[in-house]
């Protein structure tokens, strides 16, 4: 007896239910998902000796909805989890969601604005109640969308970055880093979003090339003369406290140590030498605005320059800006330029294109601002995170992304972790109004640690969202407690993520995991690319280039979307979403469905009881091919090449199983009962059930539905054992024989199709195989070729001289002739071919002229030119083919 699930298979009886005439995912997918939930199919157990395989989901934002990137990311994770679960691992896919500080607070504040309220009208506690209510309402939306995709997460372990356990972990990490001197509070230039009213870390700033101007301004010198300074931000002139030049710049050697006068305010500006100044930028002399530029802040520190803040957190000018106080920063820019021009100090204006930082959430231009914030010292944490990759302990797939990771860590600055928000993990630090000291504790303090005073106020800021996300692999498993889940499932196995958050998330998880558990949070990082639209542009709702994955699910089903996102993709590379791909994947599901609908009635009297070794060539061949596809699928999945695994399975199922084996087996299945029919039944049943298991991680719903109808199977496909190559007989001889058989069959079918031979008409075909493998194959498969090509075959030692109206082909060591005069009207067919040839030549000529047009080549985008070259090549191939067909008719 064949064993599945560790138990003997039992039949389901003779009255097998029938599958519907057409696969309708809308009637299957939700019902199948409910079946898995009822069966606890996704639950990972702590007990037992199975090897663990763990993935923690990149937690989606509670306010968000699925986009195509989510669909790809979660499909990849689900394929890996389902594969390893079936392969015998204790597979845990831990789900959860992220509180998404800036995004969530922004959404709730927009809702309040519709009521004519602000968060300040409500107060902090009442506002947070509103946000928690929002979270409870909308978290289920995106989690429900994940279920619609078929995600086999262990929902009993659902986590949230601000739940009680994760919050405790965040506090423990903050306090520990403070105690180690790795968290500090200091004045520093930070990235400030005037719209979100919060600090941003460096990687939360998106830099975009922007067309602007470079203005040259004259600064008069004490004692006479002047120095010219170039700037892209004239409004910040109001914050200037010095002028800097490169010490090696001979043009300004004599100016170092002198004093310049501020062009608009009553302020002296010392001229200082500093090696950071680029002599090639502008005039080579730069204004120093310490409170509004990170480089200028460092220059000021080296030379003892003051740092007045002239732009506030709302993007308006402060009292330090003098008469410009209260103006918006851009209004102030225009006012400053007008005043400089009126005074004759604006020497020149030129067009200039440079990178300008924007908030990654609201796209507002970021303002560099001197502010007191909380920071994590990164150098001590980054060193072991880099060492882990260099030692090969942490592997990136593809490997090239390790360099991206290392480059970022090598140049890393201290991490600004405070955010001026109310929604998030509030910083566990209390300020004493009596002595001014700060108390940081794991539990809320009742008295100041320094003076014992009781007048304490908690810091109003919250932590960067990525601070809690960095703890996700171990905080979700119970850390800082030593829990059974943590002991069993940590470190996790692989992290699946897009390349655009290597900095945001991956590196931070690595250094936090090493610092607080002493172990890497995962051994491998599988990087996938972005999903772009059909034109290769980034998907964006605001730009109208986005596609809602649930729209694809509604139209074609989740399985079709999943498969379309995987076939043809390679790790790390972007892909283009195309509706045609989803439709093609839906067609594949229908092909599999129809194969099952054919199979079921032919298994009514079938019992898989210890069949003898297959004798029939077709049976031997398909089982040998099955062994190879099991080997190949395992190999590709082990390398995380899911796209190639899916492509190979698609090709095997569509072509070898459905188009070839089922057609070859039909005469025996329709024939008299006996050993030959029983062997065909067994081979078809065995091949189909194995194919369902192989395909299940990729298209789980349709395979589970068919599995439930196939006889002599127990349990669910989801929990069935993964096929092993040794369970299927190797047979290189059968594979070698079937190759020429299939090639000859295809050649005859092609001739019939190209010359419009009616399907009902049998063709007479002469075959002359060369002695050796080709002859052995043709004689072994003569009945197969005759059946599949609807032909009467005659194998000859020599072919006659090619008579009039005969099509010929040479394939796989076999020469063949198909006389056409008794099959079709030769003259009518020749007329059809001549018309087709004229049209093909016309198309080729049109394409040739276009590609010789220099204006077209110079102006058209590369992809349009490439497409035109493809058209010309295809037209040439068609011309050559039709010419050969006409020659055959002559």
PDB file of C-alpha atoms in Angstrom, residues 364-512:
ATOM      1  CA  UNK A 364       6.872  67.476   2.386  1.00  0.00           C
ATOM      2  CA  UNK A 365      10.345  68.983   1.913  1.00  0.00           C
ATOM      3  CA  UNK A 366      12.351  68.019   4.987  1.00  0.00           C
ATOM      4  CA  UNK A 367      13.936  70.773   7.070  1.00  0.00           C
ATOM      5  CA  UNK A 368      17.347  70.105   8.672  1.00  0.00           C
ATOM      6  CA  UNK A 369      16.828  71.377  12.200  1.00  0.00           C
ATOM      7  CA  UNK A 370      18.930  71.635  15.345  1.00  0.00           C
ATOM      8  CA  UNK A 371      16.959  69.852  18.009  1.00  0.00           C
ATOM      9  CA  UNK A 372      17.335  67.938  21.261  1.00  0.00           C
ATOM     10  CA  UNK A 373      16.542  64.307  20.495  1.00  0.00           C
ATOM     11  CA  UNK A 374      17.209  60.770  21.681  1.00  0.00           C
ATOM     12  CA  UNK A 375      19.876  58.794  19.818  1.00  0.00           C
ATOM     13  CA  UNK A 376      21.316  55.281  19.706  1.00  0.00           C
ATOM     14  CA  UNK A 377      25.101  55.041  19.360  1.00  0.00           C
ATOM     15  CA  UNK A 378      25.478  52.920  16.276  1.00  0.00           C
ATOM     16  CA  UNK A 379      29.168  52.105  15.895  1.00  0.00           C
ATOM     17  CA  UNK A 380      29.312  49.501  18.718  1.00  0.00           C
ATOM     18  CA  UNK A 381      26.106  47.844  17.465  1.00  0.00           C
ATOM     19  CA  UNK A 382      27.023  47.934  13.772  1.00  0.00           C
ATOM     20  CA  UNK A 383      30.391  46.187  14.165  1.00  0.00           C
ATOM     21  CA  UNK A 384      29.071  42.694  15.070  1.00  0.00           C
ATOM     22  CA  UNK A 385      26.262  43.058  12.491  1.00  0.00           C
ATOM     23  CA  UNK A 386      28.893  43.571   9.794  1.00  0.00           C
ATOM     24  CA  UNK A 387      31.107  40.781  11.132  1.00  0.00           C
ATOM     25  CA  UNK A 388      28.233  38.281  10.875  1.00  0.00           C
ATOM     26  CA  UNK A 389      27.932  38.861   7.120  1.00  0.00           C
ATOM     27  CA  UNK A 390      31.680  38.909   6.503  1.00  0.00           C
ATOM     28  CA  UNK A 391      32.032  35.588   8.346  1.00  0.00           C
ATOM     29  CA  UNK A 392      29.248  34.027   6.268  1.00  0.00           C
ATOM     30  CA  UNK A 393      26.999  33.449   9.270  1.00  0.00           C
ATOM     31  CA  UNK A 394      24.299  35.646   7.732  1.00  0.00           C
ATOM     32  CA  UNK A 395      23.643  35.095   4.041  1.00  0.00           C
ATOM     33  CA  UNK A 396      21.819  37.298   1.569  1.00  0.00           C
ATOM     34  CA  UNK A 397      20.034  35.812  -1.445  1.00  0.00           C
ATOM     35  CA  UNK A 398      21.041  37.147  -3.949  1.00  0.00           C
ATOM     36  CA  UNK A 399      24.519  37.625  -2.500  1.00  0.00           C
ATOM     37  CA  UNK A 400      24.977  41.069  -4.060  1.00  0.00           C
ATOM     38  CA  UNK A 401      22.699  42.634  -1.446  1.00  0.00           C
ATOM     39  CA  UNK A 402      25.230  41.864   1.282  1.00  0.00           C
ATOM     40  CA  UNK A 403      27.331  44.682  -0.169  1.00  0.00           C
ATOM     41  CA  UNK A 404      24.404  47.106   0.073  1.00  0.00           C
ATOM     42  CA  UNK A 405      23.922  46.109   3.710  1.00  0.00           C
ATOM     43  CA  UNK A 406      27.631  46.468   4.545  1.00  0.00           C
ATOM     44  CA  UNK A 407      28.035  49.792   2.759  1.00  0.00           C
ATOM     45  CA  UNK A 408      25.210  51.295   4.790  1.00  0.00           C
ATOM     46  CA  UNK A 409      26.513  49.995   8.113  1.00  0.00           C
ATOM     47  CA  UNK A 410      30.047  51.166   7.372  1.00  0.00           C
ATOM     48  CA  UNK A 411      28.897  54.757   6.946  1.00  0.00           C
ATOM     49  CA  UNK A 412      26.182  54.705   9.579  1.00  0.00           C
ATOM     50  CA  UNK A 413      25.462  57.701  11.818  1.00  0.00           C
ATOM     51  CA  UNK A 414      23.848  57.582  15.239  1.00  0.00           C
ATOM     52  CA  UNK A 415      20.166  56.694  14.984  1.00  0.00           C
ATOM     53  CA  UNK A 416      17.664  59.381  15.979  1.00  0.00           C
ATOM     54  CA  UNK A 417      14.963  57.318  17.717  1.00  0.00           C
ATOM     55  CA  UNK A 418      12.655  60.000  19.160  1.00  0.00           C
ATOM     56  CA  UNK A 419       9.528  61.143  17.371  1.00  0.00           C
ATOM     57  CA  UNK A 420       7.335  64.071  18.312  1.00  0.00           C
ATOM     58  CA  UNK A 421       4.140  62.022  18.172  1.00  0.00           C
ATOM     59  CA  UNK A 422       1.597  60.695  20.663  1.00  0.00           C
ATOM     60  CA  UNK A 423       0.961  57.298  19.022  1.00  0.00           C
ATOM     61  CA  UNK A 424       3.756  54.845  19.677  1.00  0.00           C
ATOM     62  CA  UNK A 425       5.972  53.507  22.446  1.00  0.00           C
ATOM     63  CA  UNK A 426       6.446  56.447  24.804  1.00  0.00           C
ATOM     64  CA  UNK A 427      10.054  56.917  25.818  1.00  0.00           C
ATOM     65  CA  UNK A 428      10.495  55.486  29.370  1.00  0.00           C
ATOM     66  CA  UNK A 429      12.415  58.506  30.668  1.00  0.00           C
ATOM     67  CA  UNK A 430      11.266  60.966  33.343  1.00  0.00           C
ATOM     68  CA  UNK A 431      12.559  64.522  33.786  1.00  0.00           C
ATOM     69  CA  UNK A 432      12.938  65.865  37.306  1.00  0.00           C
ATOM     70  CA  UNK A 433      11.824  69.489  37.653  1.00  0.00           C
ATOM     71  CA  UNK A 434      13.769  69.816  40.902  1.00  0.00           C
ATOM     72  CA  UNK A 435      17.292  68.839  39.789  1.00  0.00           C
ATOM     73  CA  UNK A 436      16.916  68.555  36.003  1.00  0.00           C
ATOM     74  CA  UNK A 437      18.200  64.960  35.865  1.00  0.00           C
ATOM     75  CA  UNK A 438      16.644  62.134  33.850  1.00  0.00           C
ATOM     76  CA  UNK A 439      15.447  58.850  35.349  1.00  0.00           C
ATOM     77  CA  UNK A 440      15.138  55.818  33.062  1.00  0.00           C
ATOM     78  CA  UNK A 441      13.478  52.755  34.566  1.00  0.00           C
ATOM     79  CA  UNK A 442      11.878  49.446  33.586  1.00  0.00           C
ATOM     80  CA  UNK A 443       8.940  50.334  35.839  1.00  0.00           C
ATOM     81  CA  UNK A 444       7.408  53.798  36.201  1.00  0.00           C
ATOM     82  CA  UNK A 445       9.446  55.604  38.911  1.00  0.00           C
ATOM     83  CA  UNK A 446       7.878  57.395  41.868  1.00  0.00           C
ATOM     84  CA  UNK A 447      10.959  59.474  42.649  1.00  0.00           C
ATOM     85  CA  UNK A 448      13.975  60.959  40.877  1.00  0.00           C
ATOM     86  CA  UNK A 449      16.956  58.593  40.877  1.00  0.00           C
ATOM     87  CA  UNK A 450      19.329  61.538  41.400  1.00  0.00           C
ATOM     88  CA  UNK A 451      17.739  63.709  44.093  1.00  0.00           C
ATOM     89  CA  UNK A 452      14.764  61.709  45.308  1.00  0.00           C
ATOM     90  CA  UNK A 453      12.375  64.452  44.246  1.00  0.00           C
ATOM     91  CA  UNK A 454       8.868  63.470  43.280  1.00  0.00           C
ATOM     92  CA  UNK A 455       8.168  66.125  40.676  1.00  0.00           C
ATOM     93  CA  UNK A 456       8.648  63.916  37.612  1.00  0.00           C
ATOM     94  CA  UNK A 457       7.282  64.274  34.101  1.00  0.00           C
ATOM     95  CA  UNK A 458       7.612  61.591  31.449  1.00  0.00           C
ATOM     96  CA  UNK A 459       9.311  62.545  28.197  1.00  0.00           C
ATOM     97  CA  UNK A 460       6.558  63.424  25.703  1.00  0.00           C
ATOM     98  CA  UNK A 461       8.223  61.791  22.687  1.00  0.00           C
ATOM     99  CA  UNK A 462       7.651  58.277  21.352  1.00  0.00           C
ATOM    100  CA  UNK A 463      10.120  55.899  19.773  1.00  0.00           C
ATOM    101  CA  UNK A 464      10.698  55.514  16.053  1.00  0.00           C
ATOM    102  CA  UNK A 465       8.386  52.792  14.713  1.00  0.00           C
ATOM    103  CA  UNK A 466      11.426  50.886  13.473  1.00  0.00           C
ATOM    104  CA  UNK A 467      12.730  50.591  17.045  1.00  0.00           C
ATOM    105  CA  UNK A 468      10.001  48.096  17.962  1.00  0.00           C
ATOM    106  CA  UNK A 469      10.125  46.499  14.509  1.00  0.00           C
ATOM    107  CA  UNK A 470      13.832  45.805  15.037  1.00  0.00           C
ATOM    108  CA  UNK A 471      12.886  43.487  17.925  1.00  0.00           C
ATOM    109  CA  UNK A 472      10.160  41.657  15.972  1.00  0.00           C
ATOM    110  CA  UNK A 473      11.895  38.250  15.478  1.00  0.00           C
ATOM    111  CA  UNK A 474      12.384  37.701  19.216  1.00  0.00           C
ATOM    112  CA  UNK A 475       9.854  39.979  20.941  1.00  0.00           C
ATOM    113  CA  UNK A 476       7.030  38.117  19.178  1.00  0.00           C
ATOM    114  CA  UNK A 477       8.286  34.817  20.598  1.00  0.00           C
ATOM    115  CA  UNK A 478       8.196  36.001  24.205  1.00  0.00           C
ATOM    116  CA  UNK A 479      11.524  37.734  24.867  1.00  0.00           C
ATOM    117  CA  UNK A 480      12.661  38.987  27.395  1.00  0.00           C
ATOM    118  CA  UNK A 481      11.123  35.916  29.036  1.00  0.00           C
ATOM    119  CA  UNK A 482      12.609  32.507  28.254  1.00  0.00           C
ATOM    120  CA  UNK A 483       9.442  31.089  26.720  1.00  0.00           C
ATOM    121  CA  UNK A 484       8.876  27.687  25.056  1.00  0.00           C
ATOM    122  CA  UNK A 485       8.226  29.487  21.753  1.00  0.00           C
ATOM    123  CA  UNK A 486      11.506  31.411  22.003  1.00  0.00           C
ATOM    124  CA  UNK A 487      13.447  28.256  22.828  1.00  0.00           C
ATOM    125  CA  UNK A 488      11.794  26.305  20.000  1.00  0.00           C
ATOM    126  CA  UNK A 489      11.511  28.769  17.144  1.00  0.00           C
ATOM    127  CA  UNK A 490      14.341  31.312  17.621  1.00  0.00           C
ATOM    128  CA  UNK A 491      16.491  32.067  15.734  1.00  0.00           C
ATOM    129  CA  UNK A 492      14.072  32.161  12.837  1.00  0.00           C
ATOM    130  CA  UNK A 493      15.098  30.529   9.577  1.00  0.00           C
ATOM    131  CA  UNK A 494      14.734  33.055   6.793  1.00  0.00           C
ATOM    132  CA  UNK A 495      13.540  36.623   6.412  1.00  0.00           C
ATOM    133  CA  UNK A 496      11.698  37.489   3.190  1.00  0.00           C
ATOM    134  CA  UNK A 497      11.686  41.157   2.288  1.00  0.00           C
ATOM    135  CA  UNK A 498      12.084  43.651  -0.546  1.00  0.00           C
ATOM    136  CA  UNK A 499      15.414  45.347  -1.127  1.00  0.00           C
ATOM    137  CA  UNK A 500      14.042  48.784  -0.280  1.00  0.00           C
ATOM    138  CA  UNK A 501      13.950  48.116   3.491  1.00  0.00           C
ATOM    139  CA  UNK A 502      17.374  46.528   3.975  1.00  0.00           C
ATOM    140  CA  UNK A 503      18.339  49.716   5.843  1.00  0.00           C
ATOM    141  CA  UNK A 504      15.039  50.396   7.592  1.00  0.00           C
ATOM    142  CA  UNK A 505      14.563  46.959   9.003  1.00  0.00           C
ATOM    143  CA  UNK A 506      16.981  44.152   8.142  1.00  0.00           C
ATOM    144  CA  UNK A 507      20.154  45.706   9.538  1.00  0.00           C
ATOM    145  CA  UNK A 508      18.373  46.873  12.681  1.00  0.00           C
ATOM    146  CA  UNK A 509      16.938  43.417  13.379  1.00  0.00           C
ATOM    147  CA  UNK A 510      20.410  41.946  12.984  1.00  0.00           C
ATOM    148  CA  UNK A 511      22.198  44.244  15.443  1.00  0.00           C
ATOM    149  CA  UNK A 512      19.353  44.131  17.956  1.00  0.00           C
TER     150      UNK A 512
END
